XYZ file of N, CA and C in Angstrom:
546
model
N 102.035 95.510 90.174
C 100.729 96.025 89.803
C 100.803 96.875 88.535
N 101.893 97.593 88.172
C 102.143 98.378 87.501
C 102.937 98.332 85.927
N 103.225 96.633 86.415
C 104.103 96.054 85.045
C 103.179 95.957 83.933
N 102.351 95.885 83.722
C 101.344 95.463 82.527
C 101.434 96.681 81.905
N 100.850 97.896 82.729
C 100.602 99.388 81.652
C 102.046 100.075 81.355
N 102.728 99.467 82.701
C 104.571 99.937 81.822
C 104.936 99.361 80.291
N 104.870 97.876 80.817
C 104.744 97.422 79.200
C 104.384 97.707 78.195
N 102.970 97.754 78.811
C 102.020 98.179 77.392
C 102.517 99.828 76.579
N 102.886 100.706 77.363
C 102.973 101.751 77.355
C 104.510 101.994 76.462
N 105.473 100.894 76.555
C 106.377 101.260 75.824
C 107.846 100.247 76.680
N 107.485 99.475 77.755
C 108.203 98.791 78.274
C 108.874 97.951 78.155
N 108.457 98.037 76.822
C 108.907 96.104 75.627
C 109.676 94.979 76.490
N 108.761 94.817 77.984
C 109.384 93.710 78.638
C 109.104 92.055 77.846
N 110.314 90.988 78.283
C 109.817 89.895 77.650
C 109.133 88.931 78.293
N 108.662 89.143 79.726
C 107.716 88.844 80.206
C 107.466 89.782 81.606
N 106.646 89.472 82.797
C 106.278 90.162 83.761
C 105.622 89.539 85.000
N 106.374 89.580 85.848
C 106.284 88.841 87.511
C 105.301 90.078 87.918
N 104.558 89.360 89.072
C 103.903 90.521 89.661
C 103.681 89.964 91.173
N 104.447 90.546 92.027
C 104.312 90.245 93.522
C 103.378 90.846 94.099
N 102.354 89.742 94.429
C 101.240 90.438 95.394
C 100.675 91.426 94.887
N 100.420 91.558 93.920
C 99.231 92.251 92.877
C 98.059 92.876 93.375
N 97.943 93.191 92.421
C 96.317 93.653 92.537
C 96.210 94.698 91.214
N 94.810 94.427 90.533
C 94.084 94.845 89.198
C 93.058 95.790 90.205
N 92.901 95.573 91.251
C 91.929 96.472 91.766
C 92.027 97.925 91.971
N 91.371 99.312 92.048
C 91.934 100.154 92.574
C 92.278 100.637 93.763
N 93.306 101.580 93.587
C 94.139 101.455 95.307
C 93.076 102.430 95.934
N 92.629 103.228 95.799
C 91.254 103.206 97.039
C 90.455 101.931 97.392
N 89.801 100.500 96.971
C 89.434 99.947 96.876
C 90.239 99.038 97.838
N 91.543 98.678 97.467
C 92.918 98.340 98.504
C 92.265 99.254 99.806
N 92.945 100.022 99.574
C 92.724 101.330 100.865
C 92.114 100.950 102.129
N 90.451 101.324 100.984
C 89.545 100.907 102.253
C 89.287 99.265 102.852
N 89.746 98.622 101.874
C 89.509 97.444 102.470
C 90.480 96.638 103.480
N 91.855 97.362 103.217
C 92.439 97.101 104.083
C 92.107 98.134 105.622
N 91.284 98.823 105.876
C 91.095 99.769 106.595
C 90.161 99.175 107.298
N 88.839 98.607 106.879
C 88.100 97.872 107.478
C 88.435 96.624 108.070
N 89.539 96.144 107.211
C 90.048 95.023 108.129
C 90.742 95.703 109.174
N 91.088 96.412 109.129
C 91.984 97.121 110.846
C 90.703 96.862 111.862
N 89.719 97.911 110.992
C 88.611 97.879 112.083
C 87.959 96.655 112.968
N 87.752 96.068 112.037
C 87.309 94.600 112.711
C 88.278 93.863 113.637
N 89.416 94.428 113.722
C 90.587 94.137 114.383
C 90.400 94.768 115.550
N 90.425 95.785 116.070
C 90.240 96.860 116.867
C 89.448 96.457 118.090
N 89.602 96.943 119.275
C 88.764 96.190 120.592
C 88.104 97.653 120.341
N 86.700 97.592 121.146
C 85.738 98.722 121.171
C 86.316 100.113 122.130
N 86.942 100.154 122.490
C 87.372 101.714 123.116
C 88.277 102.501 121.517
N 88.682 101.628 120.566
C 89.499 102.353 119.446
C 88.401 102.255 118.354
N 87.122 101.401 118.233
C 86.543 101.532 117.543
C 85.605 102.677 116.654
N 84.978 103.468 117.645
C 84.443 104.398 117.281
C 85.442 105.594 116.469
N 86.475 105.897 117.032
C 87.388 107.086 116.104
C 87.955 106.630 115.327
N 88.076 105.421 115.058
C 88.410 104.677 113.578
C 87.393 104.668 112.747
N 86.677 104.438 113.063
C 85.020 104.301 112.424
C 85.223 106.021 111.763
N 85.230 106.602 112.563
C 84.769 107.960 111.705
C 86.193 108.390 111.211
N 87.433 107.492 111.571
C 88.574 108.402 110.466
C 88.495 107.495 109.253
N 87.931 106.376 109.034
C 87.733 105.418 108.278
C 86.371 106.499 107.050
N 85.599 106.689 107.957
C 84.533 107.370 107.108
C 84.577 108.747 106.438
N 86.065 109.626 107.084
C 86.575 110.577 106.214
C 87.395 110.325 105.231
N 88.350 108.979 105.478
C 89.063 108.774 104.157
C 88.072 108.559 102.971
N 87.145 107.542 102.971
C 85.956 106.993 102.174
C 85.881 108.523 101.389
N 85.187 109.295 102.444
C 84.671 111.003 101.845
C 85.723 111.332 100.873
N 86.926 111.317 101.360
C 88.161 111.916 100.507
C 88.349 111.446 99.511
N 88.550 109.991 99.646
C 88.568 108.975 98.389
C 87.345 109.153 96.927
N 86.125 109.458 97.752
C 85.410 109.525 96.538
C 85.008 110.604 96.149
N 85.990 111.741 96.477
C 85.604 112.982 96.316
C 86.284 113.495 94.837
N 87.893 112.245 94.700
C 88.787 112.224 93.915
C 88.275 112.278 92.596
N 87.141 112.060 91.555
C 86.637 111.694 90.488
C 86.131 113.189 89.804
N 85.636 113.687 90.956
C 85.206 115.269 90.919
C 86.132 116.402 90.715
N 87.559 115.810 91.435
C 88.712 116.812 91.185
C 89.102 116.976 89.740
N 89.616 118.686 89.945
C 90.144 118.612 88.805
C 91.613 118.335 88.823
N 92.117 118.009 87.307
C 93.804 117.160 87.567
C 94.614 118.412 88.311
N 94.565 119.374 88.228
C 94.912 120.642 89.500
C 95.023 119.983 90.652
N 93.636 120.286 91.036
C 93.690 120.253 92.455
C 94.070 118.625 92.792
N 93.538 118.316 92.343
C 94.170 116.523 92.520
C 95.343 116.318 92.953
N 96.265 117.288 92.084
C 97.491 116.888 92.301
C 98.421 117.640 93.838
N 97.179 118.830 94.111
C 97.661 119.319 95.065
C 97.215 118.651 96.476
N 96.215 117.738 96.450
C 95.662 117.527 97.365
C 95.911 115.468 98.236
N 96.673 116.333 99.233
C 97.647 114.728 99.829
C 96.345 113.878 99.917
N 96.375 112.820 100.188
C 95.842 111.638 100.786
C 95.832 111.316 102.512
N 97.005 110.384 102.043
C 97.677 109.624 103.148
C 99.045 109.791 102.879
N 99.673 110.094 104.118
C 101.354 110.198 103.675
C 101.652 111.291 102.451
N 102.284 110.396 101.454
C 103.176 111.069 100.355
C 102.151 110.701 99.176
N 100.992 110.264 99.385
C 99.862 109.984 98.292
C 99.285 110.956 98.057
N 99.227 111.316 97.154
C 98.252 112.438 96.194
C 97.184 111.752 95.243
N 95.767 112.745 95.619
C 94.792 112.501 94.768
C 95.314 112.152 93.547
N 96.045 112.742 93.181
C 96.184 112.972 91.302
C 96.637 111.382 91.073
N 97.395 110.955 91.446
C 98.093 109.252 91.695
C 97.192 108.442 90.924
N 95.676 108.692 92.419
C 94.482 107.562 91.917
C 94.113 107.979 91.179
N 93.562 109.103 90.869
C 92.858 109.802 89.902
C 93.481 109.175 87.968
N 94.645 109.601 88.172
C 95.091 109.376 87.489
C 95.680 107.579 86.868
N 95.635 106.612 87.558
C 95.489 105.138 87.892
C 94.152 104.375 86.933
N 92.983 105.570 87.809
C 91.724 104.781 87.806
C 91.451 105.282 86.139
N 92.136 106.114 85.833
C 91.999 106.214 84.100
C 92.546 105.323 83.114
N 93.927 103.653 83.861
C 93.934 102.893 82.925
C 94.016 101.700 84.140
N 92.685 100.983 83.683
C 92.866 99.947 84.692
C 93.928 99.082 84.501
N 94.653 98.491 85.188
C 95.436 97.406 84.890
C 94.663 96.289 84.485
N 93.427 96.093 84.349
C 92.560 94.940 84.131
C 92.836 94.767 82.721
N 92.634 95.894 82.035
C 92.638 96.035 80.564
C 93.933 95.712 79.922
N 94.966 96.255 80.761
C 96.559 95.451 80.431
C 96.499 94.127 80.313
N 96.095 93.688 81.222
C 96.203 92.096 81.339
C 95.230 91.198 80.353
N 94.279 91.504 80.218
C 93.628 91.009 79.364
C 94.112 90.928 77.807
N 95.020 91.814 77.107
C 95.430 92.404 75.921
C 96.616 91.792 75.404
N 97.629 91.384 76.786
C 98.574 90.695 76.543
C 98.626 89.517 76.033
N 99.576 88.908 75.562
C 100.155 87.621 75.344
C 101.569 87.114 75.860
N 102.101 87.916 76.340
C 103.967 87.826 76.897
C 103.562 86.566 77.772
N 104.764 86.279 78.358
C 104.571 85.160 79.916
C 104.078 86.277 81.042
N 103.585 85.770 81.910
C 103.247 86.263 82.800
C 103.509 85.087 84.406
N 103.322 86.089 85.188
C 103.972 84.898 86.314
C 103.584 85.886 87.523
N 102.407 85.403 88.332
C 101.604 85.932 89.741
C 101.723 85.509 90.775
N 102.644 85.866 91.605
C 102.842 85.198 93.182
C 102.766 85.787 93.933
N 101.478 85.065 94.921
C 101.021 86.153 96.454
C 101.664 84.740 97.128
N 101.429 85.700 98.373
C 101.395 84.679 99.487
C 100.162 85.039 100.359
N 99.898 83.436 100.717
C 98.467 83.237 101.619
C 98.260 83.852 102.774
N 99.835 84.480 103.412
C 99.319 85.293 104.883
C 99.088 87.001 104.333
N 99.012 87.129 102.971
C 99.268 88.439 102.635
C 97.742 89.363 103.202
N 98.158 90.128 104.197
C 97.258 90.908 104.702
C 96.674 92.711 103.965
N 97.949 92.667 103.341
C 97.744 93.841 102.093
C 96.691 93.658 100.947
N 96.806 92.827 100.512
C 95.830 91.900 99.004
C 95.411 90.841 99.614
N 94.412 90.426 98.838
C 93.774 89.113 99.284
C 93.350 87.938 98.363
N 93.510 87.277 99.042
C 93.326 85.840 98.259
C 92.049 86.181 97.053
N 90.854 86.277 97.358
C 89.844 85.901 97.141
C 89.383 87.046 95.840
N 90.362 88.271 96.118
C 89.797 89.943 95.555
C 90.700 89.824 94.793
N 92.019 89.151 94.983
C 93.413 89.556 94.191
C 93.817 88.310 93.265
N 94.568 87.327 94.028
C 95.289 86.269 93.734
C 93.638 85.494 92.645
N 93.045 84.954 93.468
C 91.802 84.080 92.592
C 90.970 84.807 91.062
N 91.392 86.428 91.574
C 90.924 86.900 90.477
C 91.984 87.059 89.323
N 92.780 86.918 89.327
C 93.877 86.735 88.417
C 94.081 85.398 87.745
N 93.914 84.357 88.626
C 93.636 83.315 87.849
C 91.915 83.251 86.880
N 91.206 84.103 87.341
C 89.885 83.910 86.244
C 90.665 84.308 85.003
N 90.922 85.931 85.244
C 91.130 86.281 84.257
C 92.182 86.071 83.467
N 93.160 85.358 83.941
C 94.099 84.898 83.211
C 94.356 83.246 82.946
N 92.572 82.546 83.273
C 92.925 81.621 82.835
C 92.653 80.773 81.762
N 92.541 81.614 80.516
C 92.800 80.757 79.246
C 94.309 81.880 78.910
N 95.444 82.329 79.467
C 96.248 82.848 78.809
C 97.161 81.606 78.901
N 97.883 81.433 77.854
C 98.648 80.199 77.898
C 100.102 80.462 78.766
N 100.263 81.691 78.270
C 101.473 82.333 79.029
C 101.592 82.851 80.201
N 100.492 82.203 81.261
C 100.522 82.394 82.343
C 100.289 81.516 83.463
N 100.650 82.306 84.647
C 101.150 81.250 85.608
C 101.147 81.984 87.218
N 100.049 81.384 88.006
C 99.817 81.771 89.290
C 100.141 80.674 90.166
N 100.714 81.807 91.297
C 101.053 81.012 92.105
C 100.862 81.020 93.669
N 100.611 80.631 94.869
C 100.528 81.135 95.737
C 100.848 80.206 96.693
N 101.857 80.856 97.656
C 102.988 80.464 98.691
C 102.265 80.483 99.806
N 102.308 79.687 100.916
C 101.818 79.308 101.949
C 102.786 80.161 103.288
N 101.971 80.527 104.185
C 102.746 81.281 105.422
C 103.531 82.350 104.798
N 103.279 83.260 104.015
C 104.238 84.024 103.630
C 103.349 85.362 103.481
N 104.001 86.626 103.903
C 103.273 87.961 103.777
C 103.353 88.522 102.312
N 102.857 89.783 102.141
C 102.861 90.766 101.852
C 104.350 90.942 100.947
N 105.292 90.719 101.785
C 106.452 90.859 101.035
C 107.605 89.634 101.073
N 107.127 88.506 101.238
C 107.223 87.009 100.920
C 108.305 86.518 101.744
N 107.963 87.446 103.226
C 108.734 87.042 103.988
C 107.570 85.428 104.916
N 108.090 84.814 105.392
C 107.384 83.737 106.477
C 106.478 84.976 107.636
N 105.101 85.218 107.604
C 104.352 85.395 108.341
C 103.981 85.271 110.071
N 104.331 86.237 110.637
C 104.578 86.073 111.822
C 102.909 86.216 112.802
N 102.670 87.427 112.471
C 101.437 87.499 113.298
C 100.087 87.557 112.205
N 100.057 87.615 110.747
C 99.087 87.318 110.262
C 98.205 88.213 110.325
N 97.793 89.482 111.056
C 96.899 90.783 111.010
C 97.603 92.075 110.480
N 96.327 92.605 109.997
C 96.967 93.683 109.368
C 97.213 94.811 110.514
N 96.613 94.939 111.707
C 96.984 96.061 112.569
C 98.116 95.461 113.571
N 98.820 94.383 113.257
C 100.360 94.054 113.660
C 101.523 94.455 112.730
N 100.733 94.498 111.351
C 101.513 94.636 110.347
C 103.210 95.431 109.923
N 102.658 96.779 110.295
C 104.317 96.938 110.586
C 105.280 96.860 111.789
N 104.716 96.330 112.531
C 105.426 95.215 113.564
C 106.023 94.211 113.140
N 105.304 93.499 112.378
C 105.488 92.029 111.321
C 107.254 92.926 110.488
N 107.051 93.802 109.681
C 107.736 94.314 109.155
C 108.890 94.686 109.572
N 108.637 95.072 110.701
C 110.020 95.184 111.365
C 111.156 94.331 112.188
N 110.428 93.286 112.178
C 111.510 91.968 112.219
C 112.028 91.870 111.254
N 113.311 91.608 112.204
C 114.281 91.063 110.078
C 114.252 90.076 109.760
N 114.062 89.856 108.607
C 113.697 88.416 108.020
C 114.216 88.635 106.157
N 114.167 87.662 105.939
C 114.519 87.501 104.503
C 113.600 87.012 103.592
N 113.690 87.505 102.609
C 112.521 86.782 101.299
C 112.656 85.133 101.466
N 111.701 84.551 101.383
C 111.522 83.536 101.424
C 112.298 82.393 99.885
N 113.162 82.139 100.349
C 114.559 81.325 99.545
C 113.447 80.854 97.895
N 112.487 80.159 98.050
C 112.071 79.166 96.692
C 111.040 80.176 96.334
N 110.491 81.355 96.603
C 110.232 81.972 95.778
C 110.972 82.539 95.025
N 112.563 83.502 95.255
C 114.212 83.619 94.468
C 114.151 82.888 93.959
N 113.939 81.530 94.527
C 114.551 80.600 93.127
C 113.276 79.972 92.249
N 112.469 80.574 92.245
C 111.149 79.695 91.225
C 111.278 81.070 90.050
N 111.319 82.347 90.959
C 110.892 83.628 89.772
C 112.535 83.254 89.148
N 113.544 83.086 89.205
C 115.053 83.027 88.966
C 114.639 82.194 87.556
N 114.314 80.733 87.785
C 114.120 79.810 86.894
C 112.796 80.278 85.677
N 111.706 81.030 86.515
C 110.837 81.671 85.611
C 111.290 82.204 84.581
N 112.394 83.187 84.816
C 112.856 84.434 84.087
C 113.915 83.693 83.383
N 114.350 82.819 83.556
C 115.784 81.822 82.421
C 114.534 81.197 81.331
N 113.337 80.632 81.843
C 112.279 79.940 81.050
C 112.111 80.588 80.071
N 111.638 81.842 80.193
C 111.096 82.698 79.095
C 112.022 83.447 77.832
């Protein structure tokens, strides 16, 4: 997600893979992966998701108002700090991508419950499709982190994760051959 404004910024890469992407912002991620929990959820967990769902939202869009101070003092989720997005949503990666000319090379996979086909992967091919130097791709049965897809929901998800499993062999070897191409 982050290779384009590294580049741009001074990264002088000679081209740039991007696993399971996203140009979108990570509040935007966030909540949407959040609502998909919800819709997941049987009705006795619904309601206190519903309203911890509707305080992150609060928190999330409270971020624009902060100042880079408090931003930076003020957690999220986990080890996420306001200042992160705050600071993110000031260079879209959209604008990276558009600006370039290097190779480029986009591979999700179709069980990816993190990003989504339709928000992530399809929108990368719009916008990247008169770049000549680019190249999307998307792997069948494979998650988030291009392992083979076990249960396919996001509120199994780090369950999914915690089976051991291995990157899926011909994606190694397609980005391998990518990166000799260029």
């Amino acid at each position: 997600m982050l290779a384009p404004r590294i580049d741009a910024e001074g990264g002088d890469f000679a081209g740039r893979v991007i696993l399971a992407g996203t140009f979108r912002t990570l509040e935007e991620v966030i909540i949407d992966q959040n609502e998909d929990v919800l819709k997941q959820l049987d009705e006795s967990q619904y309601e206190m998701a519903s309203q911890q769902i509707q305080e992150l939202k609060d928190k999330l869009n409270s971020i624009a108002n902060m100042s880079e101070e408090t931003a930076k003092q003020t957690p999220l989720v986990g080890s996420l700090y306001a200042w992160y997005l705050k600071e993110m949503k000031q260079h879209p990666i959209k604008e990276f991508l558009i600006k370039t000319d290097k190779p480029l090379l986009v591979l999700h996979g179709d069980k990816d419950v993190q990003v989504s086909i339709e928000k992530d992967f399809n929108q990368y091919q719009q916008i990247l499709k008169d770049h000549n130097n680019a190249t999307c791709k998307l792997y069948p049965g494979l998650n988030h982190m291009f392992m083979k897809a076990i249960y396919g929901t996001i509120v199994r998800i780090l369950e999914e994760y915690n089976i051991p499993k291995t990157l899926d062999n011909s994606v190694l070897e397609y980005v391998a051959k990518w990166i000799l191409s260029i």
